[in-house]
mmCIF file with all atom_site columns, C-alpha atoms in Angstrom:
data_model
loop_
_atom_site.group_PDB
_atom_site.id
_atom_site.type_symbol
_atom_site.label_atom_id
_atom_site.label_alt_id
_atom_site.label_comp_id
_atom_site.label_asym_id
_atom_site.label_entity_id
_atom_site.label_seq_id
_atom_site.pdbx_PDB_ins_code
_atom_site.Cartn_x
_atom_site.Cartn_y
_atom_site.Cartn_z
_atom_site.occupancy
_atom_site.B_iso_or_equiv
_atom_site.pdbx_formal_charge
_atom_site.auth_seq_id
_atom_site.auth_comp_id
_atom_site.auth_asym_id
_atom_site.auth_atom_id
_atom_site.pdbx_PDB_model_num
ATOM 1   C CA . ASN L 1 1   ? 23.052 -0.624  31.390 1.00 49.00 ? 554 ASN L CA 1
ATOM 2   C CA . ILE L 1 2   ? 26.700 -0.483  30.000 1.00 50.00 ? 555 ILE L CA 1
ATOM 3   C CA . PRO L 1 3   ? 26.718 -1.371  26.483 1.00 53.00 ? 556 PRO L CA 1
ATOM 4   C CA . VAL L 1 4   ? 28.982 -3.965  24.745 1.00 51.00 ? 557 VAL L CA 1
ATOM 5   C CA . PRO L 1 5   ? 31.415 -3.614  22.092 1.00 56.00 ? 558 PRO L CA 1
ATOM 6   C CA . LYS L 1 6   ? 29.878 -4.051  19.113 1.00 60.00 ? 559 LYS L CA 1
ATOM 7   C CA . GLU L 1 7   ? 31.055 -7.394  17.413 1.00 59.00 ? 560 GLU L CA 1
ATOM 8   C CA . ASN L 1 8   ? 29.902 -8.788  20.719 1.00 66.00 ? 561 ASN L CA 1
ATOM 9   C CA . SER L 1 9   ? 26.313 -7.140  20.603 1.00 86.00 ? 562 SER L CA 1
ATOM 10  C CA . ALA L 1 10  ? 23.152 -8.825  20.687 1.00 92.00 ? 563 ALA L CA 1
ATOM 11  C CA . PHE L 1 11  ? 21.512 -6.130  18.542 1.00 95.00 ? 564 PHE L CA 1
ATOM 12  C CA . SER L 1 12  ? 22.471 -4.506  15.358 1.00 95.00 ? 565 SER L CA 1
ATOM 13  C CA . LEU L 1 13  ? 20.930 -0.924  15.760 1.00 96.00 ? 566 LEU L CA 1
ATOM 14  C CA . ALA L 1 14  ? 21.704 2.150   12.795 1.00 96.00 ? 567 ALA L CA 1
ATOM 15  C CA . VAL L 1 15  ? 20.192 5.423   13.390 1.00 96.00 ? 568 VAL L CA 1
ATOM 16  C CA . SER L 1 16  ? 20.623 8.054   10.869 1.00 94.00 ? 569 SER L CA 1
ATOM 17  C CA . SER L 1 17  ? 18.968 11.693  9.581  1.00 92.00 ? 570 SER L CA 1
ATOM 18  C CA . SER L 1 18  ? 18.165 12.553  6.331  1.00 85.00 ? 571 SER L CA 1
ATOM 19  C CA . PRO L 1 19  ? 20.802 15.483  5.396  1.00 83.00 ? 572 PRO L CA 1
ATOM 20  C CA . GLU L 1 20  ? 18.272 16.611  2.393  1.00 83.00 ? 573 GLU L CA 1
ATOM 21  C CA . SER L 1 21  ? 16.159 18.054  5.089  1.00 85.00 ? 574 SER L CA 1
ATOM 22  C CA . CYS L 1 22  ? 18.953 20.693  5.799  1.00 87.00 ? 575 CYS L CA 1
ATOM 23  C CA . VAL L 1 23  ? 18.522 24.084  4.223  1.00 87.00 ? 576 VAL L CA 1
ATOM 24  C CA . ASN L 1 24  ? 20.923 26.745  4.629  1.00 85.00 ? 577 ASN L CA 1
ATOM 25  C CA . GLY L 1 25  ? 21.948 25.107  7.378  1.00 82.00 ? 578 GLY L CA 1
ATOM 26  C CA . VAL L 1 26  ? 19.316 24.151  9.513  1.00 87.00 ? 579 VAL L CA 1
ATOM 27  C CA . ALA L 1 27  ? 16.708 21.586  9.374  1.00 89.00 ? 580 ALA L CA 1
ATOM 28  C CA . THR L 1 28  ? 13.505 22.669  11.485 1.00 91.00 ? 581 THR L CA 1
ATOM 29  C CA . ASN L 1 29  ? 12.590 19.342  11.100 1.00 93.00 ? 582 ASN L CA 1
ATOM 30  C CA . PHE L 1 30  ? 13.649 15.630  9.720  1.00 94.00 ? 583 PHE L CA 1
ATOM 31  C CA . ASN L 1 31  ? 13.064 12.206  9.703  1.00 95.00 ? 584 ASN L CA 1
ATOM 32  C CA . LEU L 1 32  ? 15.047 9.740   11.995 1.00 96.00 ? 585 LEU L CA 1
ATOM 33  C CA . SER L 1 33  ? 15.366 6.123   10.089 1.00 96.00 ? 586 SER L CA 1
ATOM 34  C CA . ILE L 1 34  ? 16.143 3.444   13.024 1.00 97.00 ? 587 ILE L CA 1
ATOM 35  C CA . ASP L 1 35  ? 17.129 0.019   11.707 1.00 98.00 ? 588 ASP L CA 1
ATOM 36  C CA . VAL L 1 36  ? 17.176 -2.713  14.206 1.00 97.00 ? 589 VAL L CA 1
ATOM 37  C CA . SER L 1 37  ? 17.485 -6.401  14.455 1.00 97.00 ? 590 SER L CA 1
ATOM 38  C CA . TYR L 1 38  ? 18.857 -9.094  16.761 1.00 96.00 ? 591 TYR L CA 1
ATOM 39  C CA . GLN L 1 39  ? 21.607 -11.069 16.850 1.00 94.00 ? 592 GLN L CA 1
ATOM 40  C CA . GLY L 1 40  ? 21.554 -12.950 19.950 1.00 90.00 ? 593 GLY L CA 1
ATOM 41  C CA . SER L 1 41  ? 21.335 -16.723 20.571 1.00 89.00 ? 594 SER L CA 1
ATOM 42  C CA . ASP L 1 42  ? 17.416 -17.149 20.709 1.00 92.00 ? 595 ASP L CA 1
ATOM 43  C CA . GLU L 1 43  ? 15.159 -16.882 17.795 1.00 93.00 ? 596 GLU L CA 1
ATOM 44  C CA . LYS L 1 44  ? 13.815 -13.448 18.423 1.00 94.00 ? 597 LYS L CA 1
ATOM 45  C CA . SER L 1 45  ? 14.440 -11.151 21.747 1.00 95.00 ? 598 SER L CA 1
ATOM 46  C CA . ASN L 1 46  ? 12.157 -10.745 24.512 1.00 95.00 ? 599 ASN L CA 1
ATOM 47  C CA . MET L 1 47  ? 10.135 -7.451  24.756 1.00 96.00 ? 600 MET L CA 1
ATOM 48  C CA . ALA L 1 48  ? 13.323 -4.622  23.683 1.00 97.00 ? 601 ALA L CA 1
ATOM 49  C CA . ILE L 1 49  ? 13.394 -0.718  24.833 1.00 97.00 ? 602 ILE L CA 1
ATOM 50  C CA . ILE L 1 50  ? 14.911 1.301   22.293 1.00 98.00 ? 603 ILE L CA 1
ATOM 51  C CA . ASP L 1 51  ? 16.217 4.583   24.164 1.00 98.00 ? 604 ASP L CA 1
ATOM 52  C CA . ILE L 1 52  ? 17.077 7.533   21.587 1.00 98.00 ? 605 ILE L CA 1
ATOM 53  C CA . LYS L 1 53  ? 18.647 10.896  23.070 1.00 97.00 ? 606 LYS L CA 1
ATOM 54  C CA . MET L 1 54  ? 17.437 13.447  21.278 1.00 97.00 ? 607 MET L CA 1
ATOM 55  C CA . LEU L 1 55  ? 20.030 15.911  19.578 1.00 95.00 ? 608 LEU L CA 1
ATOM 56  C CA . SER L 1 56  ? 20.141 19.082  21.438 1.00 94.00 ? 609 SER L CA 1
ATOM 57  C CA . GLY L 1 57  ? 17.482 21.759  20.801 1.00 93.00 ? 610 GLY L CA 1
ATOM 58  C CA . TYR L 1 58  ? 15.083 18.968  19.277 1.00 95.00 ? 611 TYR L CA 1
ATOM 59  C CA . THR L 1 59  ? 12.003 16.794  20.571 1.00 96.00 ? 612 THR L CA 1
ATOM 60  C CA . ALA L 1 60  ? 10.046 14.052  18.910 1.00 96.00 ? 613 ALA L CA 1
ATOM 61  C CA . SER L 1 61  ? 7.174  14.795  17.039 1.00 96.00 ? 614 SER L CA 1
ATOM 62  C CA . TYR L 1 62  ? 3.991  13.293  18.928 1.00 95.00 ? 615 TYR L CA 1
ATOM 63  C CA . GLN L 1 63  ? 2.143  12.605  15.927 1.00 96.00 ? 616 GLN L CA 1
ATOM 64  C CA . SER L 1 64  ? 4.969  10.245  14.972 1.00 96.00 ? 617 SER L CA 1
ATOM 65  C CA . LEU L 1 65  ? 5.468  8.642   17.791 1.00 96.00 ? 618 LEU L CA 1
ATOM 66  C CA . ARG L 1 66  ? 1.343  7.863   17.818 1.00 96.00 ? 619 ARG L CA 1
ATOM 67  C CA . GLU L 1 67  ? 1.953  6.622   14.602 1.00 95.00 ? 620 GLU L CA 1
ATOM 68  C CA . LEU L 1 68  ? 4.665  4.157   15.642 1.00 95.00 ? 621 LEU L CA 1
ATOM 69  C CA . VAL L 1 69  ? 1.953  2.735   18.695 1.00 94.00 ? 622 VAL L CA 1
ATOM 70  C CA . ARG L 1 70  ? -0.598 2.497   15.267 1.00 93.00 ? 623 ARG L CA 1
ATOM 71  C CA . SER L 1 71  ? 1.691  0.442   13.309 1.00 89.00 ? 624 SER L CA 1
ATOM 72  C CA . GLU L 1 72  ? 1.902  -2.227  15.818 1.00 86.00 ? 625 GLU L CA 1
ATOM 73  C CA . LEU L 1 73  ? 5.627  -2.362  15.458 1.00 87.00 ? 626 LEU L CA 1
ATOM 74  C CA . VAL L 1 74  ? 5.968  -0.212  18.718 1.00 95.00 ? 627 VAL L CA 1
ATOM 75  C CA . SER L 1 75  ? 4.046  -1.124  21.968 1.00 96.00 ? 628 SER L CA 1
ATOM 76  C CA . LYS L 1 76  ? 4.780  2.310   23.659 1.00 96.00 ? 629 LYS L CA 1
ATOM 77  C CA . THR L 1 77  ? 6.413  5.231   23.628 1.00 97.00 ? 630 THR L CA 1
ATOM 78  C CA . GLU L 1 78  ? 7.857  7.546   26.309 1.00 96.00 ? 631 GLU L CA 1
ATOM 79  C CA . GLU L 1 79  ? 9.802  11.028  26.631 1.00 95.00 ? 632 GLU L CA 1
ATOM 80  C CA . GLN L 1 80  ? 11.753 11.861  29.427 1.00 95.00 ? 633 GLN L CA 1
ATOM 81  C CA . ASN L 1 81  ? 14.914 13.836  29.863 1.00 95.00 ? 634 ASN L CA 1
ATOM 82  C CA . GLY L 1 82  ? 15.580 14.825  26.309 1.00 95.00 ? 635 GLY L CA 1
ATOM 83  C CA . HIS L 1 83  ? 15.251 11.052  24.970 1.00 97.00 ? 636 HIS L CA 1
ATOM 84  C CA . VAL L 1 84  ? 12.616 9.052   23.546 1.00 98.00 ? 637 VAL L CA 1
ATOM 85  C CA . ILE L 1 85  ? 11.862 5.980   24.823 1.00 98.00 ? 638 ILE L CA 1
ATOM 86  C CA . LEU L 1 86  ? 10.354 3.083   22.285 1.00 98.00 ? 639 LEU L CA 1
ATOM 87  C CA . TYR L 1 87  ? 9.094  -0.439  23.691 1.00 98.00 ? 640 TYR L CA 1
ATOM 88  C CA . LEU L 1 88  ? 8.769  -3.186  20.997 1.00 97.00 ? 641 LEU L CA 1
ATOM 89  C CA . ASN L 1 89  ? 7.266  -6.707  22.098 1.00 96.00 ? 642 ASN L CA 1
ATOM 90  C CA . SER L 1 90  ? 10.115 -8.401  20.680 1.00 96.00 ? 643 SER L CA 1
ATOM 91  C CA . ILE L 1 91  ? 12.806 -7.733  17.903 1.00 96.00 ? 644 ILE L CA 1
ATOM 92  C CA . PRO L 1 92  ? 13.515 -10.151 14.992 1.00 96.00 ? 645 PRO L CA 1
ATOM 93  C CA . ARG L 1 93  ? 16.305 -11.345 13.309 1.00 95.00 ? 646 ARG L CA 1
ATOM 94  C CA . ASN L 1 94  ? 15.255 -9.656  10.231 1.00 96.00 ? 647 ASN L CA 1
ATOM 95  C CA . ILE L 1 95  ? 15.814 -5.605  9.808  1.00 96.00 ? 648 ILE L CA 1
ATOM 96  C CA . THR L 1 96  ? 13.177 -3.543  11.511 1.00 96.00 ? 649 THR L CA 1
ATOM 97  C CA . SER L 1 97  ? 12.896 -0.260  9.895  1.00 97.00 ? 650 SER L CA 1
ATOM 98  C CA . LEU L 1 98  ? 10.852 2.424   12.050 1.00 97.00 ? 651 LEU L CA 1
ATOM 99  C CA . SER L 1 99  ? 10.551 6.166   11.253 1.00 96.00 ? 652 SER L CA 1
ATOM 100 C CA . LEU L 1 100 ? 10.874 9.184   13.418 1.00 96.00 ? 653 LEU L CA 1
ATOM 101 C CA . LYS L 1 101 ? 10.032 12.654  12.727 1.00 96.00 ? 654 LYS L CA 1
ATOM 102 C CA . VAL L 1 102 ? 12.037 15.296  15.035 1.00 95.00 ? 655 VAL L CA 1
ATOM 103 C CA . GLU L 1 103 ? 11.080 18.903  15.549 1.00 95.00 ? 656 GLU L CA 1
ATOM 104 C CA . MET L 1 104 ? 13.380 21.790  16.707 1.00 93.00 ? 657 MET L CA 1
ATOM 105 C CA . GLY L 1 105 ? 12.261 23.394  19.739 1.00 91.00 ? 658 GLY L CA 1
ATOM 106 C CA . ASN L 1 106 ? 15.515 25.723  20.275 1.00 88.00 ? 659 ASN L CA 1
ATOM 107 C CA . ARG L 1 107 ? 18.038 26.844  17.427 1.00 86.00 ? 660 ARG L CA 1
ATOM 108 C CA . VAL L 1 108 ? 21.582 25.026  18.728 1.00 86.00 ? 661 VAL L CA 1
ATOM 109 C CA . LEU L 1 109 ? 24.758 25.944  17.434 1.00 84.00 ? 662 LEU L CA 1
ATOM 110 C CA . ASN L 1 110 ? 27.235 23.418  16.851 1.00 85.00 ? 663 ASN L CA 1
ATOM 111 C CA . VAL L 1 111 ? 25.215 20.419  17.831 1.00 88.00 ? 664 VAL L CA 1
ATOM 112 C CA . LYS L 1 112 ? 27.100 17.247  18.763 1.00 92.00 ? 665 LYS L CA 1
ATOM 113 C CA . GLU L 1 113 ? 25.970 13.627  17.985 1.00 94.00 ? 666 GLU L CA 1
ATOM 114 C CA . ALA L 1 114 ? 23.778 11.597  20.145 1.00 96.00 ? 667 ALA L CA 1
ATOM 115 C CA . THR L 1 115 ? 23.633 8.265   21.309 1.00 96.00 ? 668 THR L CA 1
ATOM 116 C CA . ALA L 1 116 ? 20.876 5.480   20.728 1.00 97.00 ? 669 ALA L CA 1
ATOM 117 C CA . ILE L 1 117 ? 20.796 2.060   22.733 1.00 96.00 ? 670 ILE L CA 1
ATOM 118 C CA . VAL L 1 118 ? 18.770 -0.946  22.393 1.00 96.00 ? 671 VAL L CA 1
ATOM 119 C CA . TYR L 1 119 ? 18.443 -3.431  25.265 1.00 96.00 ? 672 TYR L CA 1
ATOM 120 C CA . ASP L 1 120 ? 16.130 -6.601  26.166 1.00 95.00 ? 673 ASP L CA 1
ATOM 121 C CA . TYR L 1 121 ? 14.140 -5.616  28.902 1.00 95.00 ? 674 TYR L CA 1
ATOM 122 C CA . TYR L 1 122 ? 14.671 -8.716  30.935 1.00 95.00 ? 675 TYR L CA 1
ATOM 123 C CA . LYS L 1 123 ? 18.164 -9.393  29.970 1.00 92.00 ? 676 LYS L CA 1
ATOM 124 C CA . SER L 1 124 ? 19.747 -5.870  29.713 1.00 88.00 ? 677 SER L CA 1
ATOM 125 C CA . GLU L 1 125 ? 23.342 -7.650  29.200 1.00 90.00 ? 678 GLU L CA 1
ATOM 126 C CA . GLU L 1 126 ? 21.861 -8.067  25.494 1.00 92.00 ? 679 GLU L CA 1
ATOM 127 C CA . ASN L 1 127 ? 22.098 -4.880  23.599 1.00 94.00 ? 680 ASN L CA 1
ATOM 128 C CA . GLY L 1 128 ? 23.537 -2.792  21.192 1.00 94.00 ? 681 GLY L CA 1
ATOM 129 C CA . ALA L 1 129 ? 24.559 0.815   20.763 1.00 94.00 ? 682 ALA L CA 1
ATOM 130 C CA . THR L 1 130 ? 25.140 3.622   17.912 1.00 95.00 ? 683 THR L CA 1
ATOM 131 C CA . THR L 1 131 ? 25.762 7.051   17.426 1.00 95.00 ? 684 THR L CA 1
ATOM 132 C CA . TYR L 1 132 ? 23.473 9.909   14.877 1.00 95.00 ? 685 TYR L CA 1
ATOM 133 C CA . SER L 1 133 ? 24.499 13.017  13.908 1.00 93.00 ? 686 SER L CA 1
ATOM 134 C CA . HIS L 1 134 ? 22.450 16.258  13.194 1.00 92.00 ? 687 HIS L CA 1
ATOM 135 C CA . PRO L 1 135 ? 21.264 16.161  9.186  1.00 92.00 ? 688 PRO L CA 1
ATOM 136 C CA . CYS L 1 136 ? 23.613 19.505  8.554  1.00 90.00 ? 689 CYS L CA 1
ATOM 137 C CA . ALA L 1 137 ? 26.137 18.269  10.655 1.00 83.00 ? 690 ALA L CA 1
ATOM 138 C CA . ALA L 1 138 ? 28.209 16.749  7.169  1.00 62.00 ? 691 ALA L CA 1
ATOM 139 C CA . ARG L 1 139 ? 27.203 20.381  5.482  1.00 46.00 ? 692 ARG L CA 1
ATOM 140 C CA . GLN L 1 140 ? 28.969 22.536  8.162  1.00 41.00 ? 693 GLN L CA 1
#
Protein backbone atom coordinates (compact mmCIF):
# COMPACT_ATOMS: atom_id res chain seq x y z
CA ASN A 1 0.00 0.00 0.00
CA ILE A 2 1.52 3.27 -1.13
CA PRO A 3 -0.19 6.26 0.47
CA VAL A 4 -1.48 8.83 -2.01
CA PRO A 5 -0.88 12.56 -1.45
CA LYS A 6 -3.20 14.04 1.20
CA GLU A 7 -5.09 16.20 -1.29
CA ASN A 8 -6.00 13.11 -3.37
CA SER A 9 -6.62 10.68 -0.53
CA ALA A 10 -9.93 8.87 -0.10
CA PHE A 11 -9.68 9.12 3.69
CA SER A 12 -8.98 11.90 6.16
CA LEU A 13 -6.96 10.59 9.11
CA ALA A 14 -5.68 12.47 12.16
CA VAL A 15 -3.89 10.85 15.10
CA SER A 16 -2.76 12.84 18.12
CA SER A 17 -1.38 12.14 21.58
CA SER A 18 -2.42 14.00 24.72
CA PRO A 19 0.38 16.34 25.95
CA GLU A 20 -1.19 16.61 29.43
CA SER A 21 0.01 13.05 30.09
CA CYS A 22 3.63 14.24 29.92
CA VAL A 23 5.11 14.65 33.42
CA ASN A 24 8.74 15.73 33.75
CA GLY A 25 9.46 14.64 30.18
CA VAL A 26 7.98 11.16 30.65
CA ALA A 27 4.61 9.73 29.62
CA THR A 28 4.11 6.26 31.11
CA ASN A 29 0.72 6.06 29.40
CA PHE A 30 -1.39 8.32 27.24
CA ASN A 31 -4.37 8.28 24.93
CA LEU A 32 -4.18 8.38 21.16
CA SER A 33 -7.09 10.22 19.58
CA ILE A 34 -7.92 8.89 16.13
CA ASP A 35 -10.28 10.81 13.81
CA VAL A 36 -11.09 9.25 10.46
CA SER A 37 -13.59 9.96 7.70
CA TYR A 38 -14.20 8.75 4.16
CA GLN A 39 -13.83 11.22 1.28
CA GLY A 40 -14.04 8.86 -1.68
CA SER A 41 -16.61 8.55 -4.45
CA ASP A 42 -19.01 6.25 -2.60
CA GLU A 43 -21.40 6.96 0.27
CA LYS A 44 -19.07 5.12 2.70
CA SER A 45 -16.02 2.91 2.47
CA ASN A 46 -15.99 -0.86 2.33
CA MET A 47 -14.31 -2.65 5.23
CA ALA A 48 -11.36 -0.49 6.22
CA ILE A 49 -8.09 -1.03 8.04
CA ILE A 50 -6.35 1.52 10.26
CA ASP A 51 -2.70 0.52 10.76
CA ILE A 52 -1.02 2.50 13.55
CA LYS A 53 2.70 2.14 14.11
CA MET A 54 3.36 2.35 17.82
CA LEU A 55 5.93 4.81 19.11
CA SER A 56 9.20 3.12 20.16
CA GLY A 57 8.89 1.64 23.64
CA TYR A 58 5.06 1.68 23.71
CA THR A 59 2.27 -0.85 23.23
CA ALA A 60 -1.50 -0.57 23.11
CA SER A 61 -3.43 -1.35 26.28
CA TYR A 62 -5.15 -4.73 25.96
CA GLN A 63 -8.19 -3.36 27.81
CA SER A 64 -8.38 -0.38 25.46
CA LEU A 65 -8.36 -2.66 22.40
CA ARG A 66 -11.17 -4.77 23.93
CA GLU A 67 -13.21 -1.62 24.61
CA LEU A 68 -12.90 -0.58 20.95
CA VAL A 69 -14.37 -3.92 19.85
CA ARG A 70 -17.12 -3.74 22.50
CA SER A 71 -18.06 -0.25 21.26
CA GLU A 72 -18.88 -1.87 17.88
CA LEU A 73 -16.98 0.85 16.01
CA VAL A 74 -14.15 -1.63 15.50
CA SER A 75 -14.90 -5.23 14.51
CA LYS A 76 -11.46 -6.69 15.25
CA THR A 77 -8.01 -5.64 16.49
CA GLU A 78 -4.54 -7.11 16.05
CA GLU A 79 -1.09 -6.29 17.34
CA GLN A 80 1.89 -7.34 15.27
CA ASN A 81 5.47 -6.13 14.79
CA GLY A 82 4.95 -2.88 16.68
CA HIS A 83 1.70 -2.03 14.87
CA VAL A 84 -1.90 -1.93 16.05
CA ILE A 85 -4.34 -2.87 13.31
CA LEU A 86 -7.98 -1.87 13.63
CA TYR A 87 -10.62 -3.42 11.37
CA LEU A 88 -13.73 -1.32 10.76
CA ASN A 89 -16.78 -2.62 8.85
CA SER A 90 -16.92 0.71 7.01
CA ILE A 91 -16.02 4.35 7.51
CA PRO A 92 -18.70 6.99 6.86
CA ARG A 93 -18.25 10.50 5.49
CA ASN A 94 -18.75 12.05 8.93
CA ILE A 95 -15.82 11.88 11.34
CA THR A 96 -15.50 8.71 13.40
CA SER A 97 -13.51 9.27 16.59
CA LEU A 98 -11.67 6.48 18.38
CA SER A 99 -9.47 6.51 21.46
CA LEU A 100 -6.66 4.09 22.20
CA LYS A 101 -4.72 3.94 25.47
CA VAL A 102 -0.99 3.42 25.00
CA GLU A 103 1.39 2.20 27.72
CA MET A 104 5.16 2.42 28.10
CA GLY A 105 6.95 -0.92 28.01
CA ASN A 106 10.53 0.37 27.75
CA ARG A 107 11.81 3.89 28.19
CA VAL A 108 13.26 5.19 24.94
CA LEU A 109 14.93 8.58 24.56
CA ASN A 110 14.34 10.84 21.55
CA VAL A 111 11.27 8.96 20.31
CA LYS A 112 10.66 9.68 16.63
CA GLU A 113 7.21 10.30 15.23
CA ALA A 114 5.23 7.33 13.95
CA THR A 115 2.88 6.78 11.04
CA ALA A 116 -0.73 5.72 10.72
CA ILE A 117 -2.37 4.55 7.50
CA VAL A 118 -6.01 3.89 6.68
CA TYR A 119 -7.11 2.00 3.58
CA ASP A 120 -10.11 0.28 2.06
CA TYR A 121 -9.63 -3.47 2.45
CA TYR A 122 -10.95 -4.21 -1.06
CA LYS A 123 -9.61 -1.11 -2.83
CA SER A 124 -6.22 -0.43 -1.24
CA GLU A 125 -5.61 2.44 -3.66
CA GLU A 126 -8.23 4.28 -1.58
CA ASN A 127 -6.14 5.27 1.43
CA GLY A 128 -4.89 8.06 3.65
CA ALA A 129 -1.92 8.55 5.97
CA THR A 130 -0.66 10.76 8.77
CA THR A 131 2.05 10.95 11.41
CA TYR A 132 1.84 11.54 15.15
CA SER A 133 4.35 12.46 17.85
CA HIS A 134 5.17 11.49 21.41
CA PRO A 135 3.12 13.57 23.88
CA CYS A 136 6.32 15.08 25.33
CA ALA A 137 7.84 15.91 21.93
CA ALA A 138 6.80 19.59 22.02
CA ARG A 139 8.14 19.97 25.56
CA GLN A 140 11.59 18.47 24.97
